[in-house]
mmCIF file of C-alpha atoms in Angstrom:
data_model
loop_
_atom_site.group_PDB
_atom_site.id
_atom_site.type_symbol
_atom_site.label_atom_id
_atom_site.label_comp_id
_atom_site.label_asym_id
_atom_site.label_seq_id
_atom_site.Cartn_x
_atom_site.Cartn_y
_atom_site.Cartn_z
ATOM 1 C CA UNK A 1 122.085 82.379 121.236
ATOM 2 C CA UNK A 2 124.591 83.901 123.655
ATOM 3 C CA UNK A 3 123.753 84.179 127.350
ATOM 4 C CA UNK A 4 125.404 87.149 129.060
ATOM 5 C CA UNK A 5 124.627 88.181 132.880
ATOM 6 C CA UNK A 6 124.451 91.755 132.916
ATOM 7 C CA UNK A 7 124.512 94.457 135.778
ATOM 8 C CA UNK A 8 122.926 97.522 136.225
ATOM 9 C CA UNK A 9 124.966 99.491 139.082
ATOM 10 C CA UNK A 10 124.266 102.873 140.641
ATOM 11 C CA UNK A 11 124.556 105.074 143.606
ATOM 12 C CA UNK A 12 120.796 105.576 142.928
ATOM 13 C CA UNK A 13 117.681 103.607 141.812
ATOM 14 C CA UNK A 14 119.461 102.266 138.904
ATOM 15 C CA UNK A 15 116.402 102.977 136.885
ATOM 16 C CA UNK A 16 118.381 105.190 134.509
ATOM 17 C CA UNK A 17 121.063 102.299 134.145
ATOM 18 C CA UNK A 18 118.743 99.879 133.456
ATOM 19 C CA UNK A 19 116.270 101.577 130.989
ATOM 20 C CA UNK A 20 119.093 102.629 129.188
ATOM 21 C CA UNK A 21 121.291 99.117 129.234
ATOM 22 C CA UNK A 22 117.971 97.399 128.137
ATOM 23 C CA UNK A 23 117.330 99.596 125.230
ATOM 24 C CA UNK A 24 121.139 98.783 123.865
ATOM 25 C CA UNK A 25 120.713 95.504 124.618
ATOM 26 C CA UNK A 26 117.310 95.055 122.737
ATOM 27 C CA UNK A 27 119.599 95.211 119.563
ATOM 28 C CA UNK A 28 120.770 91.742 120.331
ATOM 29 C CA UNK A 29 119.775 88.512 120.127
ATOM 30 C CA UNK A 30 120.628 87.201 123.492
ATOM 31 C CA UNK A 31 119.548 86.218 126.297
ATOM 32 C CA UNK A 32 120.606 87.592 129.316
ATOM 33 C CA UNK A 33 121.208 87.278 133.779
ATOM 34 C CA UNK A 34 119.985 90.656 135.591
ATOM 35 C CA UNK A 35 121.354 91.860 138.288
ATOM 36 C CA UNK A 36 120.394 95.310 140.483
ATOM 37 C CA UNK A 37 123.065 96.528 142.365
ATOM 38 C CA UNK A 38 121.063 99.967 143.366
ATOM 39 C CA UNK A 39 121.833 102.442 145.808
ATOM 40 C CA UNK A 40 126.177 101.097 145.855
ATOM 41 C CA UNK A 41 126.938 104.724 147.254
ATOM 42 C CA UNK A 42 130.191 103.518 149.393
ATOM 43 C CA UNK A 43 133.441 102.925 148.921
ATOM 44 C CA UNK A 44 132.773 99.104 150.873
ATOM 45 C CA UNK A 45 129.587 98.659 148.626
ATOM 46 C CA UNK A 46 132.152 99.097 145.602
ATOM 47 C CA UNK A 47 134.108 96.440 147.029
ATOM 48 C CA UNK A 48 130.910 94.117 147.404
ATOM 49 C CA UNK A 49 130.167 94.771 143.912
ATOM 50 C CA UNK A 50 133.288 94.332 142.323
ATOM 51 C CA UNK A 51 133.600 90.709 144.374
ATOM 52 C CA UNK A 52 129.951 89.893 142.833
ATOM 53 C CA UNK A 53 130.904 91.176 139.242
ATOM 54 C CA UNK A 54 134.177 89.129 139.503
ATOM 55 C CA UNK A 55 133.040 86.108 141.286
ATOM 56 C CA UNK A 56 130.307 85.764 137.931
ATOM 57 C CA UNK A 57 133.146 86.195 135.009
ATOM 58 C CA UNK A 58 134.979 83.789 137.471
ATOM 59 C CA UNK A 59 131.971 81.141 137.084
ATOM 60 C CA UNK A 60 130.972 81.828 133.626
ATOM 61 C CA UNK A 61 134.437 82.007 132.209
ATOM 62 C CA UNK A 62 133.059 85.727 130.202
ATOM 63 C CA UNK A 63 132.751 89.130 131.362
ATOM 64 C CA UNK A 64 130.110 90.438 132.779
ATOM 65 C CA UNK A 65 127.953 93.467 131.021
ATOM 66 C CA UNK A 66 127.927 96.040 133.552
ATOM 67 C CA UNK A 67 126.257 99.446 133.039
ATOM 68 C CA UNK A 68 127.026 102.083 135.191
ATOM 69 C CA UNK A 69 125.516 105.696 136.354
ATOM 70 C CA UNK A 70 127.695 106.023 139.133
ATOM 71 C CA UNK A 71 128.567 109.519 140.008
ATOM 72 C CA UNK A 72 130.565 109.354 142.920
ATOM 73 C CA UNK A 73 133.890 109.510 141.902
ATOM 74 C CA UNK A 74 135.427 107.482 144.541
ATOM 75 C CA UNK A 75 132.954 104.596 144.197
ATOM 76 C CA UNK A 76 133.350 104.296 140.621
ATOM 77 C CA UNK A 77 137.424 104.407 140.701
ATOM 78 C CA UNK A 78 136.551 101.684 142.825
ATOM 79 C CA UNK A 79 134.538 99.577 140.073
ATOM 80 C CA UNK A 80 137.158 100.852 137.543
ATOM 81 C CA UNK A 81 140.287 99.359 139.493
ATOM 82 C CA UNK A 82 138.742 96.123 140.756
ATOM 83 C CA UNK A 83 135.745 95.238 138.220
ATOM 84 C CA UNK A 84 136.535 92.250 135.998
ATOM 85 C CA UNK A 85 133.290 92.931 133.805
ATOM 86 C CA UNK A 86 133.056 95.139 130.591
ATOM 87 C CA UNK A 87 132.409 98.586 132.365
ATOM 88 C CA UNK A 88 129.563 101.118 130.219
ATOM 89 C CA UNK A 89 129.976 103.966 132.566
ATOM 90 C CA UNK A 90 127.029 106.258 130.640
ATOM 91 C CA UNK A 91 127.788 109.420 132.954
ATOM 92 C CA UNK A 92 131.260 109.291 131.803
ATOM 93 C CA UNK A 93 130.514 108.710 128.243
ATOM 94 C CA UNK A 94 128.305 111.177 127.999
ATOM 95 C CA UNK A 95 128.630 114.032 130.968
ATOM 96 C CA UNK A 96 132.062 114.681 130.230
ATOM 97 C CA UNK A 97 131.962 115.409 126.900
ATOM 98 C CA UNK A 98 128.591 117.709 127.694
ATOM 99 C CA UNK A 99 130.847 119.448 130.600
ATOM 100 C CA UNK A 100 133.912 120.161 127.848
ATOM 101 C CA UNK A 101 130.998 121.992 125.418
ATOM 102 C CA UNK A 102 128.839 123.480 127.577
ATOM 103 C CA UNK A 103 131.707 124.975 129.636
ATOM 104 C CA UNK A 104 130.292 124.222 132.810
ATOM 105 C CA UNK A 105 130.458 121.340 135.472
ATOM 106 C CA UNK A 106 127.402 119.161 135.931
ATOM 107 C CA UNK A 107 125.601 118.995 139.431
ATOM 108 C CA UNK A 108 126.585 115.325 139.698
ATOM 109 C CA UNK A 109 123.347 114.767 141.593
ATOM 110 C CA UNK A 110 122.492 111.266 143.017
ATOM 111 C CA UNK A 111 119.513 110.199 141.389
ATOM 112 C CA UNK A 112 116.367 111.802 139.641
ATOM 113 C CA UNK A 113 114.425 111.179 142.833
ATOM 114 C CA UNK A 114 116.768 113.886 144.716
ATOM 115 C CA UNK A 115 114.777 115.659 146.999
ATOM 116 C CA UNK A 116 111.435 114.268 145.347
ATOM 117 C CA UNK A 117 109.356 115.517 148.238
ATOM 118 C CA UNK A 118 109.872 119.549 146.747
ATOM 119 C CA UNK A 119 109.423 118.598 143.358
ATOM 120 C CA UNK A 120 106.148 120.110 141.760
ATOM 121 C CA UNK A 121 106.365 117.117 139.051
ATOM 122 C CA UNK A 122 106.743 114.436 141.247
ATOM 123 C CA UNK A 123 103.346 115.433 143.663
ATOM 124 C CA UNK A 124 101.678 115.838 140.337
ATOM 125 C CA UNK A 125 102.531 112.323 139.451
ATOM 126 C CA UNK A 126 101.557 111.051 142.744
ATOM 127 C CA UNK A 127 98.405 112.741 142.311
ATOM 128 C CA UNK A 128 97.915 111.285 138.436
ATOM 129 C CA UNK A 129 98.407 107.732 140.210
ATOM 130 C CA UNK A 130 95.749 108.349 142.459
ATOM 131 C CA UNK A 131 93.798 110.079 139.931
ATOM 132 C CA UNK A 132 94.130 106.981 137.659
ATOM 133 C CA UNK A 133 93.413 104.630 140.083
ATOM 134 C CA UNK A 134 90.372 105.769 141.365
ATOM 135 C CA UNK A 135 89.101 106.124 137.919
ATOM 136 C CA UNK A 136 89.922 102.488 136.621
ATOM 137 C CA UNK A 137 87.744 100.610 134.638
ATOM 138 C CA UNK A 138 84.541 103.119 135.107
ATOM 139 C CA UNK A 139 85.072 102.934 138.739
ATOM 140 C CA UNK A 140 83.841 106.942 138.907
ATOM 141 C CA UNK A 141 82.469 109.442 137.069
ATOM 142 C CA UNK A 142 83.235 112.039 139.389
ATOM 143 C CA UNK A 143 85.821 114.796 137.798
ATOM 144 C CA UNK A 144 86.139 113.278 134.708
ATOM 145 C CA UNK A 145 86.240 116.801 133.589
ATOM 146 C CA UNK A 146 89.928 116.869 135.403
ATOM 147 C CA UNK A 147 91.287 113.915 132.938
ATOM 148 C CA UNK A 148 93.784 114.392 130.456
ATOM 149 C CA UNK A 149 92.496 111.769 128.511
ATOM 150 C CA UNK A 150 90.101 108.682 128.772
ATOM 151 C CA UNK A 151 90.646 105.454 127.410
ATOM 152 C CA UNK A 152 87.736 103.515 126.287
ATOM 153 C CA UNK A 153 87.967 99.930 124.660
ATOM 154 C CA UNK A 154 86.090 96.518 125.214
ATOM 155 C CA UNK A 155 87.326 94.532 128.482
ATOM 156 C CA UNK A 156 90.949 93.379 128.294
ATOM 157 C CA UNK A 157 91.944 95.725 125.700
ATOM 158 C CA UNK A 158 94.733 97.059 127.584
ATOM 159 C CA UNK A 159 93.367 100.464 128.981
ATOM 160 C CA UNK A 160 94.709 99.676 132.779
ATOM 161 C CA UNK A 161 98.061 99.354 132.154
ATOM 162 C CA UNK A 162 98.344 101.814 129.697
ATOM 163 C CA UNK A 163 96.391 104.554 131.794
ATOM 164 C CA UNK A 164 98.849 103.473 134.844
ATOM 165 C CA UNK A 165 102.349 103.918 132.574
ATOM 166 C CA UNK A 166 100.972 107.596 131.444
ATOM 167 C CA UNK A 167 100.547 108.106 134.995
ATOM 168 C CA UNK A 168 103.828 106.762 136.429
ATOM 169 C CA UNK A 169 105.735 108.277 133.509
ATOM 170 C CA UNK A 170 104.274 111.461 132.491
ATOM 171 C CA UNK A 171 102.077 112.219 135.430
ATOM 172 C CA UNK A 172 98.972 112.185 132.915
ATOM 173 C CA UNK A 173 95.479 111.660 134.397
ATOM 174 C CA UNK A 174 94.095 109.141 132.778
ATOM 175 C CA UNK A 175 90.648 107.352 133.375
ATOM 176 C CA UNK A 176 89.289 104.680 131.734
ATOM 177 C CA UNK A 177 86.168 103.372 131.106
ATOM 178 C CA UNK A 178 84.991 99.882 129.350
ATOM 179 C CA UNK A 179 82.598 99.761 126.497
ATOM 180 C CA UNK A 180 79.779 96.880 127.338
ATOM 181 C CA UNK A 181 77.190 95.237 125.716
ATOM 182 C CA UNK A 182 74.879 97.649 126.764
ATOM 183 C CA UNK A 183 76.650 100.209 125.365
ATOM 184 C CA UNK A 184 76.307 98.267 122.141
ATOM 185 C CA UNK A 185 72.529 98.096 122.434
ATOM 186 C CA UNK A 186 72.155 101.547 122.552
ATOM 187 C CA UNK A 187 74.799 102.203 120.108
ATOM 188 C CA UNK A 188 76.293 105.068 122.038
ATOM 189 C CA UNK A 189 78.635 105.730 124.095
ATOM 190 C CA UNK A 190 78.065 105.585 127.877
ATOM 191 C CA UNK A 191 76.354 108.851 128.599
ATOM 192 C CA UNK A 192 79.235 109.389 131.317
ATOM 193 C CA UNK A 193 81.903 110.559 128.344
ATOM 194 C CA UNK A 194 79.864 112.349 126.470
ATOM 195 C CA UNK A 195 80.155 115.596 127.397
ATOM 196 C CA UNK A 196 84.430 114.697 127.020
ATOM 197 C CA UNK A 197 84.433 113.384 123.851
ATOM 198 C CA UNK A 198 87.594 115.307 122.998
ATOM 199 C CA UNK A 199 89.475 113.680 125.304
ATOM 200 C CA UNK A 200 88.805 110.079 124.262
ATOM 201 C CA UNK A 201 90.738 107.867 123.149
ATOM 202 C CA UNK A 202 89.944 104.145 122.169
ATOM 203 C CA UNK A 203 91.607 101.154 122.176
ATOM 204 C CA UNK A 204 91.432 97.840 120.195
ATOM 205 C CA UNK A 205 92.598 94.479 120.157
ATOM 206 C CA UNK A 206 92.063 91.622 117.534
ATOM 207 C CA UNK A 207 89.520 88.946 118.531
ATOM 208 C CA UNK A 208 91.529 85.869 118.511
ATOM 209 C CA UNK A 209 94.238 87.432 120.917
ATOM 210 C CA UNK A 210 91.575 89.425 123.055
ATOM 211 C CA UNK A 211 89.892 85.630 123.245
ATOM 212 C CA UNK A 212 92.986 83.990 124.516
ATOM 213 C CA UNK A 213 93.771 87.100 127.093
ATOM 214 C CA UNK A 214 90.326 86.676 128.225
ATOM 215 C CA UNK A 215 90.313 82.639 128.468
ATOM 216 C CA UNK A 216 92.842 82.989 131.394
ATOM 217 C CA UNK A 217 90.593 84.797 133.529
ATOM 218 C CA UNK A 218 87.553 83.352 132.703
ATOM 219 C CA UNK A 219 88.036 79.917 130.991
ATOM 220 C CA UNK A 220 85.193 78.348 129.204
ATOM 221 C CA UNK A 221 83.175 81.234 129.378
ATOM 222 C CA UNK A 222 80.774 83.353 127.203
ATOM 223 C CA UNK A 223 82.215 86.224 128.297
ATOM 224 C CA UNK A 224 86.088 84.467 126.817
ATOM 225 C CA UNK A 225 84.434 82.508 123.429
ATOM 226 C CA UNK A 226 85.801 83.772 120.632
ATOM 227 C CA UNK A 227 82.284 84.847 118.613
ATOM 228 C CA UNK A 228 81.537 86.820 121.784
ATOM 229 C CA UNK A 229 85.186 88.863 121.487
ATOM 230 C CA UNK A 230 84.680 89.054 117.607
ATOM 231 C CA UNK A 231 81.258 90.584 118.226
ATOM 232 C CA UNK A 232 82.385 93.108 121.342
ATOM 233 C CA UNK A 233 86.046 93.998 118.993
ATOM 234 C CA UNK A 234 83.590 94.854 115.631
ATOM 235 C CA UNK A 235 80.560 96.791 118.011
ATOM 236 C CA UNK A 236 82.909 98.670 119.660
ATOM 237 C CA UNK A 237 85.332 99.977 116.245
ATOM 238 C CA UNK A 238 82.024 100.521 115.110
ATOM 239 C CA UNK A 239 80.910 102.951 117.265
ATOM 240 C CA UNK A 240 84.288 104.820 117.557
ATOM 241 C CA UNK A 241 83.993 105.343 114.050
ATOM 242 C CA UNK A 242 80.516 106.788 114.408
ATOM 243 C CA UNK A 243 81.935 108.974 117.445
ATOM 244 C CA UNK A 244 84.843 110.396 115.962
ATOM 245 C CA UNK A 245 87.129 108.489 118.182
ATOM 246 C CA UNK A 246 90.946 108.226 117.517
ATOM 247 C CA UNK A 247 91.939 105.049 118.239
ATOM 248 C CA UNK A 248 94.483 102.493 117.955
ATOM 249 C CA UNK A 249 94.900 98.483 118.261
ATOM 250 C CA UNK A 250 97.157 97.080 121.042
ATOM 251 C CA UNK A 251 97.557 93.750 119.729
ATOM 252 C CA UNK A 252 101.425 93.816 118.610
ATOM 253 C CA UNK A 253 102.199 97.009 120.463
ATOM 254 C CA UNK A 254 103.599 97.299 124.308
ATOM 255 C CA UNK A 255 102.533 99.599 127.042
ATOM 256 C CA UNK A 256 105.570 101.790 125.538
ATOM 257 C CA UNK A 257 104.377 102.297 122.108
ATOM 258 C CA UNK A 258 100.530 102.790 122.185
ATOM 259 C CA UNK A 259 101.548 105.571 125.920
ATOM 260 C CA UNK A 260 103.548 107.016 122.953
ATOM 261 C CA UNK A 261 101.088 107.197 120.033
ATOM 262 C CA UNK A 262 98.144 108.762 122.559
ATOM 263 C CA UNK A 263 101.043 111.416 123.561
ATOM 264 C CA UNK A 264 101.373 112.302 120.202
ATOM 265 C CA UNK A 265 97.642 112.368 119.527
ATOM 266 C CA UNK A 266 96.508 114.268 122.532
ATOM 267 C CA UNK A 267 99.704 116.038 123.090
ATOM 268 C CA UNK A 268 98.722 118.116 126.373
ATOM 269 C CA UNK A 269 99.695 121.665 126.708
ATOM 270 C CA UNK A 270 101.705 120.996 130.019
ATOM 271 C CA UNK A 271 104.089 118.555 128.504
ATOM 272 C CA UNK A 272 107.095 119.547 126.463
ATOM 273 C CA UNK A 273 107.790 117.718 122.975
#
């Protein structure tokens, strides 16, 4: 298996270099260095960077990967003249070709974050975060009728994370809210959701891995024993059958693909598809 040390450069965040380097990457099997070089928005940070990039293919006797979303012009003739790496400029590859189409000239803006603070959608995202914090794990009840949807699933299940990532990413509010034994007793669901039933949305996990996610919080325990996951996994399908719950099982799936799936299913008016 190849090794390859790979940089993500940009006169912003570099999120946009790296989410899209990693996704082209995935298609390999290799294993690769990272290296951040955000916010290189000088000529003399150019310089840095191309003595960095160089020094590596230098030491490793192979080119670096280097993905680009440079937009300055000047710093990236600078990483074009001096950089000894394989260069992926995605602007240029893609932008230019968009500019000769469309007919007009791209704003060549810095960054998605430009000028955050008077963006509507980013002050609706910070408020999602908060909004998903403070609703974590059945922490409150209050405004649930504000959610855009509510995760329920057994402890462990994966409902945190995900209701975080639909926050960060699509400025969803999204509570969550665990399903416990007494819930199971009763055979209903908490009396808390039901009223917002339409914007559940459950989550699963198969015993054996739920037992082993649980076993390195709580070793040894009851609450971690496998019989006790199988029974809290089969209550819990169980009664989002009998609700009419859509629902689906994290167990091979990342934060990624079951953030997409509950977009799909709950699709809210205010996002575009």
């Amino acid at each position: 298996m190849p090794n390859r040390t790979v940089f993500f450069i940009s006169d912003g965040t570099g999120i946009t270099a790296e989410t899209f380097g990693k996704a082209i990457l995935a298609q390999f099997e290799m294993k690769i260095r990272q290296v951040r070089l955000p916010f290189t928005d000088t000529a003399d940070k150019a310089h840095q960077a191309v003595r960095q990039i160089n020094h590596t293919a230098e030491v490793e006797g192979c080119k670096p990967i280097v993905f680009s979303t440079l937009v300055n012009m000047e710093v990236l003739k600078v990483i074009q003249d001096g950089c000894k790496g394989m260069l992926l400029d995605m602007f240029g590859t893609f932008v230019n070709p968009l500019e000769t189409e469309l007919g007009i000239k791209s704003h060549h803006r810095v960054g998605r974050f430009s000028d955050a603070s008077k963006s509507k959608e980013y002050h609706d995202r910070i408020d999602a975060i908060n909004f998903s914090l403070a609703h974590d794990d059945g922490q409150s009840n209050r405004d649930l009728q504000g959610a855009d949807v509510i995760l329920v699933g057994v402890s462990r299940s994966g409902k945190t994370p995900t209701s975080l990532y639909l926050a960060m990413q699509h400025g969803l509010k999204a509570a969550n809210y665990p399903l416990i034994p007494e819930d199971f007793e009763r055979r209903q669901l908490p009396p808390a959701l039901a009223p917002f039933r339409t914007k559940l949305f459950g989550l699963t996990i198969q015993p054996e891995r739920l037992s082993e996610i649980r076993n390195e919080r709580r070793p040894h325990s009851r609450y971690s024993s496998l019989e006790n996951c199988r029974m809290e996994v089969s209550e819990a399908e169980a009664m989002m059958r009998r609700a009419g719950i859509r629902w689906l099982s994290t167990t091979t799936k990342s934060i990624e693909e079951i953030a997409t799936t509950i977009l799909q299913e709950i699709r809210p008016e205010r996002l575009n598809y």
